[in-house]
XYZ file of C-alpha atoms in Angstrom:
664
model
C 0.225 -0.007 0.261
C 1.405 3.515 -0.732
C 1.626 5.780 2.178
C 3.064 8.414 1.669
C 1.550 12.448 0.404
C 4.731 14.032 0.831
C 7.259 11.863 -1.260
C 4.419 12.686 -4.448
C 3.687 15.614 -3.557
C 6.879 17.294 -3.092
C 5.287 19.469 0.007
C 3.077 21.507 -2.425
C 4.778 22.163 -5.132
C 2.929 20.497 -8.480
C -0.608 21.283 -6.490
C -0.387 25.206 -5.251
C 2.516 27.050 -7.050
C 3.184 25.361 -10.757
C 1.097 26.459 -13.527
C -0.327 23.636 -15.921
C 2.464 21.645 -17.581
C 5.375 22.249 -15.629
C 6.026 18.833 -14.985
C 5.152 18.012 -17.462
C 7.857 20.726 -19.020
C 10.067 21.617 -16.145
C 13.061 23.151 -18.444
C 9.983 25.419 -20.278
C 9.151 26.676 -16.594
C 12.472 27.883 -15.688
C 13.001 29.341 -18.281
C 10.201 31.177 -18.085
C 10.616 32.425 -14.591
C 13.638 33.820 -15.711
C 12.482 35.965 -17.861
C 10.445 37.729 -15.957
C 12.742 37.437 -12.941
C 15.231 39.426 -14.925
C 12.872 41.692 -17.538
C 10.534 42.776 -15.306
C 10.871 47.099 -14.281
C 8.250 46.077 -10.913
C 10.338 44.728 -8.039
C 7.555 42.331 -6.908
C 6.953 40.786 -10.027
C 10.577 39.731 -9.704
C 10.532 39.396 -6.155
C 8.003 36.210 -6.345
C 9.522 34.784 -9.568
C 12.659 34.552 -7.609
C 10.843 32.910 -4.551
C 9.083 30.555 -6.930
C 12.922 30.172 -8.921
C 14.048 29.405 -5.646
C 11.065 26.156 -4.589
C 11.572 24.987 -7.932
C 15.798 24.447 -7.700
C 15.114 23.310 -3.541
C 14.257 19.710 -4.833
C 17.617 19.868 -7.194
C 19.964 22.484 -6.768
C 20.309 23.816 -2.625
C 23.298 26.424 -3.710
C 21.047 27.843 -6.860
C 18.072 27.817 -4.633
C 19.851 29.786 -2.032
C 20.765 32.511 -4.362
C 17.097 32.584 -6.028
C 15.853 33.191 -2.456
C 18.393 35.731 -1.791
C 17.892 37.477 -4.883
C 13.520 37.804 -3.733
C 14.738 38.952 -0.603
C 16.233 41.810 -2.182
C 13.892 42.909 -3.862
C 11.251 42.084 -1.112
C 12.110 45.992 0.450
C 9.657 46.278 3.628
C 6.268 45.036 1.540
C 4.359 42.827 4.472
C 3.797 40.674 1.801
C 6.444 39.680 0.216
C 8.502 39.400 3.052
C 5.872 36.299 4.227
C 5.926 34.985 1.025
C 10.013 35.025 1.705
C 9.432 32.905 5.290
C 6.825 30.633 2.860
C 9.237 29.242 0.785
C 12.553 29.890 3.091
C 10.537 27.105 4.608
C 10.987 25.139 1.111
C 14.744 26.021 0.711
C 14.581 24.552 4.843
C 12.846 21.339 3.375
C 15.026 18.731 3.525
C 18.412 20.569 5.671
C 16.410 21.355 8.609
C 12.937 20.007 9.172
C 12.504 21.456 12.681
C 13.843 25.161 10.787
C 11.204 24.826 8.135
C 8.460 24.054 10.160
C 9.169 27.473 12.407
C 9.306 29.076 9.257
C 5.687 27.448 7.845
C 4.400 28.863 10.956
C 5.887 31.780 11.569
C 4.984 32.519 7.233
C 0.926 32.054 8.550
C 0.991 34.118 10.592
C 2.137 37.001 8.653
C -0.283 35.714 6.244
C -2.891 36.312 8.797
C -2.779 40.074 9.288
C -3.161 40.384 5.371
C -6.805 40.393 4.176
C -6.293 39.684 0.959
C -7.054 36.510 -1.293
C -3.946 35.058 -2.327
C -2.429 35.841 1.529
C -5.805 34.007 3.028
C -4.670 31.798 -0.009
C -1.133 31.367 1.388
C -1.986 30.805 4.467
C -4.067 28.211 4.164
C -0.417 26.312 1.868
C 1.542 26.569 4.569
C -0.249 24.907 7.228
C -0.673 22.552 4.383
C 2.993 22.495 4.498
C 3.217 22.414 8.137
C 1.271 19.320 7.786
C 3.950 17.295 5.220
C 6.433 17.832 7.717
C 4.797 16.669 10.905
C 4.028 12.867 8.715
C 7.854 12.462 8.108
C 7.788 12.440 12.411
C 4.802 9.626 11.747
C 2.220 12.118 13.104
C -0.207 10.831 10.661
C -3.115 12.600 13.488
C -1.128 15.763 13.573
C -1.354 15.993 9.723
C -4.743 15.578 9.734
C -5.612 18.231 11.909
C -3.303 20.966 10.079
C -5.003 20.158 6.838
C -8.895 19.538 7.811
C -8.867 22.422 10.233
C -6.529 24.677 9.428
C -5.679 24.371 5.883
C -9.204 23.659 4.496
C -10.840 26.649 6.048
C -8.439 29.156 5.031
C -8.829 27.470 1.116
C -12.193 27.865 1.677
C -12.773 31.310 2.974
C -10.464 31.970 -0.284
C -12.847 30.450 -2.889
C -10.192 28.463 -4.001
C -11.913 25.731 -6.217
C -8.761 23.435 -6.801
C -6.513 24.058 -3.740
C -9.603 23.052 -2.275
C -10.261 19.862 -4.009
C -5.965 19.499 -3.814
C -6.988 19.098 0.039
C -9.999 16.846 0.208
C -7.936 14.272 -1.571
C -4.918 14.716 0.981
C -7.274 13.998 3.258
C -8.757 10.913 1.363
C -4.702 9.503 1.215
C -4.620 10.098 4.952
C -7.983 7.402 5.448
C -6.016 4.859 2.681
C -3.315 4.984 4.726
C -5.211 4.115 7.471
C -6.870 1.357 5.329
C -10.198 3.357 5.802
C -11.128 3.521 2.661
C -14.640 4.124 2.685
C -13.919 7.120 4.682
C -10.964 7.828 1.991
C -13.652 7.458 -0.595
C -15.481 10.081 0.797
C -12.844 13.152 0.510
C -11.653 11.607 -2.513
C -15.505 11.863 -4.015
C -15.437 15.731 -2.928
C -11.977 16.516 -4.577
C -13.184 14.810 -7.847
C -16.489 17.461 -7.792
C -13.699 20.760 -7.199
C -11.268 19.463 -9.648
C -13.611 18.033 -12.701
C -15.336 21.394 -12.147
C -12.205 23.672 -12.252
C -10.246 21.668 -14.568
C -6.791 24.275 -14.278
C -4.465 22.306 -12.988
C -3.457 18.534 -15.096
C -1.260 17.338 -12.283
C -3.751 17.898 -9.809
C -6.467 16.006 -11.730
C -3.918 13.050 -12.779
C -3.232 12.282 -9.059
C -6.212 12.579 -7.773
C -7.675 10.302 -10.270
C -4.922 7.783 -9.452
C -5.384 7.604 -5.612
C -9.022 7.420 -6.051
C -8.443 4.635 -8.190
C -5.675 2.725 -5.867
C -8.429 3.385 -3.476
C -11.259 1.313 -5.359
C -8.379 -1.187 -5.270
C -8.513 -1.859 -1.878
C -12.331 -1.617 -2.037
C -12.275 -4.234 -4.325
C -14.403 -2.383 -6.465
C -12.580 -2.948 -9.821
C -14.683 -1.999 -12.080
C -14.828 1.550 -10.936
C -10.842 1.046 -10.784
C -10.504 -0.371 -14.624
C -11.792 2.819 -15.384
C -10.163 5.268 -13.610
C -7.171 3.732 -14.388
C -7.977 3.701 -18.708
C -8.870 7.305 -18.135
C -5.445 8.071 -16.581
C -3.440 6.008 -19.171
C -5.812 8.035 -21.647
C -4.072 11.332 -20.387
C -0.661 10.061 -19.568
C -0.033 7.998 -23.176
C 1.371 11.571 -24.781
C 4.412 12.215 -21.071
C 5.800 8.506 -20.999
C 8.782 10.564 -18.961
C 6.744 12.225 -16.517
C 6.913 10.692 -12.497
C 3.362 10.584 -12.931
C 3.258 7.721 -14.637
C 5.150 6.293 -11.576
C 1.988 6.415 -9.504
C 0.233 5.210 -12.617
C 1.986 2.009 -12.943
C 2.332 1.680 -9.143
C -2.083 2.212 -9.630
C -2.125 -0.336 -12.521
C 0.537 -3.195 -11.059
C -3.102 -2.912 -8.418
C -5.429 -3.137 -10.491
C -3.998 -6.188 -12.618
C -3.040 -8.057 -9.304
C -6.421 -7.290 -7.413
C -8.130 -8.562 -10.989
C -5.686 -12.147 -10.885
C -3.851 -11.023 -14.363
C -0.334 -11.317 -12.116
C 1.673 -11.815 -15.212
C 0.766 -7.791 -16.016
C 0.556 -6.546 -13.218
C 4.508 -7.973 -13.401
C 5.359 -6.183 -16.892
C 3.903 -2.965 -15.453
C 5.731 -2.491 -12.005
C 8.949 -3.323 -13.481
C 8.388 -0.961 -15.829
C 7.665 1.496 -13.071
C 11.253 0.386 -11.530
C 12.988 0.622 -14.285
C 11.902 4.378 -14.926
C 12.038 5.063 -11.224
C 15.772 3.994 -12.013
C 15.925 6.226 -14.710
C 14.464 9.928 -12.789
C 16.403 8.513 -9.916
C 13.042 8.992 -7.766
C 13.742 6.512 -4.216
C 10.710 7.053 -3.061
C 8.503 5.907 -5.954
C 10.430 2.592 -6.945
C 10.522 2.009 -2.979
C 6.859 1.282 -3.283
C 6.780 -0.421 -7.017
C 8.954 -2.651 -5.039
C 6.878 -3.311 -2.167
C 3.771 -3.997 -4.750
C 5.968 -6.771 -7.394
C 6.834 -7.890 -3.941
C 2.542 -8.745 -2.979
C 2.475 -10.071 -6.468
C 4.865 -12.685 -6.920
C 3.572 -13.482 -3.386
C -0.246 -13.482 -4.944
C 1.894 -16.468 -7.243
C 3.583 -17.897 -4.875
C 7.535 -17.026 -5.728
C 8.678 -16.767 -2.548
C 12.233 -17.008 -3.797
C 11.197 -13.826 -6.139
C 9.312 -12.037 -3.342
C 12.698 -12.570 -1.379
C 14.673 -11.077 -3.923
C 12.418 -7.959 -4.323
C 12.222 -7.394 -0.164
C 15.961 -7.091 -0.020
C 16.081 -4.715 -2.646
C 14.033 -2.168 -1.194
C 15.980 -2.633 1.860
C 18.676 -1.513 0.051
C 16.751 2.252 -1.181
C 16.978 3.458 2.575
C 13.262 4.416 2.209
C 13.186 4.376 6.180
C 11.805 7.321 6.943
C 8.179 6.565 8.225
C 7.210 3.809 10.754
C 4.630 1.868 8.770
C 6.999 1.267 5.878
C 9.497 -0.690 8.745
C 6.887 -2.446 10.274
C 5.350 -3.727 6.735
C 8.441 -4.541 5.058
C 9.419 -6.724 8.563
C 5.968 -8.331 8.003
C 7.014 -9.093 4.604
C 10.258 -10.392 5.646
C 8.946 -12.320 7.962
C 6.037 -14.058 5.946
C 8.307 -15.093 3.395
C 11.347 -16.179 5.216
C 7.889 -18.180 6.816
C 6.407 -19.452 3.212
C 9.833 -20.308 2.584
C 10.530 -22.513 5.523
C 13.349 -20.540 7.431
C 13.035 -20.331 10.699
C 15.541 -18.737 12.182
C 15.236 -15.490 9.980
C 11.645 -15.291 9.983
C 12.370 -15.284 14.071
C 14.141 -12.533 13.760
C 12.054 -10.408 11.269
C 9.510 -11.266 13.729
C 11.246 -10.056 16.613
C 11.474 -6.994 14.635
C 8.384 -6.585 13.865
C 7.166 -6.637 17.630
C 9.127 -3.856 18.774
C 8.090 -1.459 15.455
C 4.219 -2.080 16.138
C 2.671 0.291 18.453
C 1.305 -0.567 21.853
C -2.458 -1.846 20.906
C -1.834 -4.590 18.788
C 1.543 -5.683 20.455
C -0.231 -8.119 22.410
C -1.012 -10.224 19.245
C 1.857 -9.878 17.648
C 4.006 -11.275 20.625
C 1.820 -14.573 20.418
C 2.706 -14.921 16.921
C 6.473 -14.352 17.930
C 5.804 -16.989 20.803
C 4.360 -19.163 18.097
C 6.951 -18.756 16.098
C 9.838 -19.713 18.980
C 8.049 -22.442 19.706
C 7.894 -24.224 16.528
C 12.190 -22.902 16.239
C 12.517 -24.797 19.288
C 10.057 -27.782 18.508
C 12.698 -30.479 18.412
C 13.820 -29.830 21.964
C 10.549 -28.659 23.517
C 8.097 -31.406 22.463
C 8.361 -33.985 25.730
C 8.150 -31.069 27.649
C 5.015 -29.589 26.334
C 3.776 -33.265 26.415
C 4.205 -33.177 30.271
C 3.310 -30.275 30.984
C -0.472 -29.914 29.052
C -2.218 -32.352 31.851
C -0.395 -29.576 34.933
C -1.459 -26.433 32.371
C -5.302 -27.415 32.367
C -5.438 -28.141 36.178
C -3.660 -24.600 36.304
C -5.745 -22.851 33.464
C -8.648 -24.018 35.342
C -7.869 -22.706 39.450
C -6.890 -19.417 37.224
C -9.970 -19.135 35.512
C -12.103 -19.652 38.900
C -10.085 -17.124 40.630
C -10.343 -14.674 38.238
C -13.507 -15.191 38.265
C -13.905 -14.834 42.252
C -12.017 -11.134 41.580
C -14.323 -9.799 39.254
C -16.730 -10.783 41.696
C -15.143 -9.561 44.544
C -14.022 -6.548 42.399
C -17.737 -5.773 41.208
C -18.918 -5.248 44.244
C -16.402 -2.889 45.874
C -16.590 -0.980 42.846
C -20.635 -0.563 43.357
C -20.198 0.231 46.934
C -17.433 3.254 46.222
C -19.961 4.593 43.745
C -22.582 4.595 46.241
C -20.181 6.133 48.634
C -19.392 8.431 46.405
C -22.934 9.126 45.014
C -23.251 10.153 48.803
C -20.666 12.167 48.950
C -21.607 14.192 45.700
C -25.403 14.336 46.718
C -24.303 15.696 50.323
C -21.662 18.482 48.331
C -24.053 19.659 46.221
C -26.915 20.023 48.791
C -24.381 22.483 50.156
C -23.641 24.644 47.148
C -27.062 24.776 46.664
C -27.553 26.531 50.234
C -24.884 28.436 49.538
C -25.289 29.495 46.625
C -28.955 30.265 48.109
C -27.604 32.051 50.883
C -25.654 34.383 48.185
C -28.324 34.982 46.526
C -30.225 36.162 49.079
C -27.772 38.103 50.296
C -26.955 39.983 46.936
C -30.613 40.913 46.710
C -30.251 42.673 50.195
C -27.759 44.471 49.051
C -29.429 44.944 45.642
C -32.877 46.564 47.852
C -29.846 48.467 49.731
C -29.250 50.025 46.984
C -32.549 50.324 45.293
C -33.347 52.102 48.058
C -30.229 54.152 48.370
C -30.503 55.778 44.918
C -34.583 56.046 46.123
C -33.331 58.615 48.677
C -30.497 59.698 46.801
C -33.594 60.805 44.509
C -35.683 62.881 46.504
C -32.996 64.745 48.291
C -31.482 65.898 44.903
C -34.815 66.949 44.202
C -35.750 68.187 46.781
C -32.910 70.266 47.139
C -33.341 71.119 43.830
C -36.526 72.792 43.801
C -35.405 74.551 47.062
C -32.958 75.837 44.774
C -34.923 77.055 42.704
C -37.981 78.073 44.914
C -34.741 80.232 46.841
C -33.717 81.578 43.495
C -37.154 82.630 42.411
C -37.247 84.629 45.312
C -34.284 86.294 46.022
C -34.704 86.937 42.457
C -38.445 88.519 42.070
C -38.889 89.420 45.606
C -35.299 90.383 47.090
C -34.012 92.020 43.497
C -37.350 93.765 43.063
C -37.032 95.611 45.720
C -33.378 96.023 45.818
C -33.723 97.531 42.278
C -36.604 99.570 43.342
C -34.341 101.271 46.098
C -32.073 102.323 43.535
C -34.341 103.934 41.176
C -35.815 106.159 43.433
C -31.865 106.603 45.233
C -30.968 107.984 41.778
C -33.869 109.947 41.226
C -33.483 111.490 44.634
C -29.675 112.197 43.689
C -31.094 113.946 40.803
C -33.185 116.349 42.752
C -30.638 117.057 44.981
C -29.213 119.878 42.911
C -28.324 121.915 46.482
C -26.357 119.161 47.761
C -22.791 119.454 48.042
C -19.886 118.007 46.732
C -19.677 115.268 49.165
C -23.191 114.859 49.670
C -23.296 113.479 46.381
C -19.887 111.245 46.379
C -22.310 109.890 49.242
C -25.024 108.957 46.771
C -23.058 107.945 44.135
C -20.825 105.681 46.777
C -24.493 104.077 47.816
C -25.521 103.661 44.148
C -22.938 101.611 43.682
C -23.359 99.423 46.544
C -26.530 98.667 45.759
C -25.881 97.522 42.494
C -22.840 95.509 43.089
C -25.767 93.928 46.166
C -27.841 93.478 42.925
C -25.264 92.165 40.779
C -24.386 89.511 43.942
C -27.868 88.887 43.942
C -28.074 88.040 40.036
C -25.276 86.139 40.318
C -26.425 83.557 43.927
C -29.628 83.491 42.225
C -27.830 81.875 38.909
C -25.316 79.997 41.111
C -29.153 78.450 42.526
C -30.801 77.756 38.824
C -28.975 78.795 36.009
C -31.573 81.279 33.845
C -28.826 79.729 30.888
C -29.205 76.601 31.399
C -33.288 76.167 30.997
C -33.181 78.712 28.042
C -29.815 77.590 26.027
C -29.456 74.215 27.624
C -25.885 72.581 29.030
C -22.899 73.381 27.115
C -23.776 77.266 27.083
C -24.514 77.153 30.751
C -21.452 75.187 31.143
C -19.249 77.216 29.651
C -20.460 80.397 31.618
C -20.185 78.540 35.098
C -16.169 78.106 34.094
C -15.961 81.743 32.756
C -17.689 83.080 36.390
C -15.296 80.917 37.658
C -12.031 82.382 36.531
C -9.657 84.347 37.920
C -6.289 85.951 38.354
C -4.876 83.253 39.850
C -6.871 80.327 38.514
C -7.757 79.652 34.739
C -9.744 77.422 33.574
C -10.303 75.653 30.228
C -13.568 74.004 28.862
C -13.910 71.496 26.109
C -17.134 70.082 24.872
C -17.975 67.558 22.158
C -21.320 66.387 20.793
C -23.222 67.130 23.892
C -26.828 66.629 23.167
C -29.333 70.315 24.325
C -32.231 68.115 23.760
C -31.086 65.831 26.899
C -33.616 65.272 29.936
C -33.458 68.808 32.283
C -33.645 66.855 34.993
C -30.173 65.112 34.124
C -28.697 68.778 32.606
C -29.152 70.253 36.131
C -27.110 66.925 38.052
C -24.672 67.026 35.652
C -24.252 71.058 36.000
C -24.355 70.680 39.533
C -21.558 67.553 39.419
C -19.141 70.483 37.306
C -20.150 72.997 39.970
C -19.180 71.120 42.957
C -15.833 69.940 41.449
C -14.987 73.061 39.973
C -15.837 74.708 43.857
C -13.526 71.845 45.287
C -10.716 72.573 43.702
C -10.632 76.433 43.527
C -11.171 75.784 47.550
C -8.747 73.227 48.490
C -6.079 72.596 45.030
C -4.108 75.558 44.759
C -4.085 75.090 41.632
C -3.379 77.549 38.998
C -5.200 75.562 35.645
C -8.260 73.527 35.100
C -9.339 71.903 32.594
C -13.105 70.612 32.019
C -13.493 68.080 29.104
C -17.571 66.949 28.812
C -18.524 64.419 26.095
C -21.644 62.634 24.940
C -21.765 59.258 22.961
C -25.793 58.374 23.044
C -26.653 57.604 25.895
C -23.179 57.906 28.281
C -21.639 60.966 29.255
C -18.305 61.435 30.013
C -16.871 64.043 32.426
C -12.691 64.742 33.216
C -12.032 67.777 35.330
C -8.171 68.079 35.948
C -6.122 70.446 37.903
C -2.303 70.846 38.380
C -2.880 71.563 42.539
C -1.448 70.026 45.244
C -3.504 67.079 45.002
C -3.460 64.179 47.968
C -2.809 60.793 49.144
C -6.264 58.840 49.263
C -4.153 55.858 51.581
C -3.838 58.561 54.123
C -7.206 60.873 53.250
C -9.023 60.510 56.672
C -12.416 60.615 55.489
C -14.503 62.383 52.072
C -15.572 65.715 52.201
C -18.996 66.910 51.388
C -18.528 68.427 47.967
C -17.006 64.689 47.110
C -19.719 63.095 48.896
C -21.894 65.638 46.787
C -20.157 64.520 43.900
C -20.796 61.108 44.636
C -24.478 60.888 45.527
C -25.486 62.504 41.854
C -23.147 60.566 39.853
C -25.104 57.387 41.670
C -28.628 59.245 41.110
C -27.634 58.336 37.071
C -26.007 54.994 38.000
C -22.405 56.295 36.528
C -19.567 55.161 37.701
C -16.252 58.133 39.323
C -12.297 57.652 39.890
C -10.501 60.312 41.848
C -6.788 60.092 40.180
C -4.562 61.651 42.710
C -1.310 61.798 45.330
C 0.924 64.296 46.641
C 2.122 66.912 44.363
C 0.672 65.480 41.366
C -2.402 67.403 40.548
C -5.922 65.731 40.746
C -7.911 63.926 38.012
C -11.799 62.680 38.227
C -13.232 60.830 35.867
C -17.105 60.383 35.781
C -19.246 58.414 33.711
C -23.269 59.045 33.624
C -26.159 57.229 32.212
C -27.888 59.853 30.424
C -31.129 57.334 28.729
C -34.613 59.078 28.743
């Protein structure tokens, strides 16, 4: 059975990079790449073609491949896509030199391609995962390769909508299942692959390879009629490409089909032709596969001596990269020597076979080994076996009875243990539920307290604002009117006093000025109680006037407003105004600041406030308690379901950040 994807696809070389007929006519392909790299005026095109040349020669001339890689890197410059390509093709250069470094490069390239949103980058990210997966197969990690293809490369290829590449990935996944002898599962993925590849026949190599492997899988499934149709189709395609490496894969499949159909001589001819072609093309992996299949055919016709000779030739090919190949070769050696009645060598290869098998099959293999060992030493132990048979039967019966007693005892102990564990789990679950109920009750109490506190705060703030409006109205309409009337009468009296002395006139003017100042102060107090500009012009204008009114020679206030909605509910505007008013008053009274910055912004239902000063600040850890100012601010923030963060330190100023909910 054919085992390796890597030996046949050249680490994605044929599937993903080269155009149609590139493998059929490799010279033409490399010449065209060299012309584009040399004569193109676009550095990006030159870099890409140098990278392709590096990959092309990585299979035959590493020095030349390295030179082209360096040239591509030189023209890549600071282009992120080309730099990612450089990592990707460096992985190909290192593929047969340092596979661990190559794997790291493919993963690095995948990460760089993932950052770029274009379709080509996504496709190359998928190719990077595919190449990484093939490196995992070198470590006999088929499961890791399946994960890389199925869960990493395939979703990216589907995202890039590359029909041919998706088909090739389905084909590779089918090969993994075929290698594990899960032929029906393999056929599912081969069918998906052919749906894509037949739909868009833009890559002859991909189509040939997929057809060939699907035909092979049909042979293993004993669906020889379907296999026959595929063999004939591939043979008709390859008749014009006698020297193509794809003939090696086809001749292998044809040999399997002919052997399965009982046409052994034709199978031997096809496989021998493939071996001769592999020798001329110096392709050791394919030759190894052909030799193993030729051995199967000789075993089928019971020519064991020829089978042994084929296996000895296979051992000389050094195709020992994969554990399954070594296991298969050891098994065939054992079976062949056994058929030739060469028990010592059969026993030797059986031990090798056992060492290579995994733990799941080790027990059965050891039984086979003991059987061979018994046959090897049969002449010496026949008498001992005859004498011990009766004793063995009695011992086996006692052992069986003992095992049954032990099993019953173990079952009883397990039942008791399960019952005990059930009671423990039930008890712990009950305790957890009770604890959870208590925690939920405490949380509900806490939430009720918070809601009650918010209701109380809301009532206090609303009462405070009503009282402020009443006092402001009384001051403005009552006391303000009275002072204005006194000023008018005093001014009239001053004008009627023609005979007044200069001293009396000066005194009257001084009293009038004091009345003006009193009226101005009264209006300021009334405005602070309920700013008229807030009601008439909105929050932004009111805050601007507030900041301007608090300016002085010693303190500068910078006000910044962004996207404030003046259609906000008036009660919320008033609360925001009071918050900023209180914060500014605190900063002026306590901070000794020279500059204060007030910034307000709104984003839908969220209102953001930042008040920052360059004053003396304070140490929050040593602060004995919050003053009335901060407490008032916190109450109003909670009223709007907001949060507040105070950042301060000695001689570092103070910053207050608030986020408020102003939803209607």
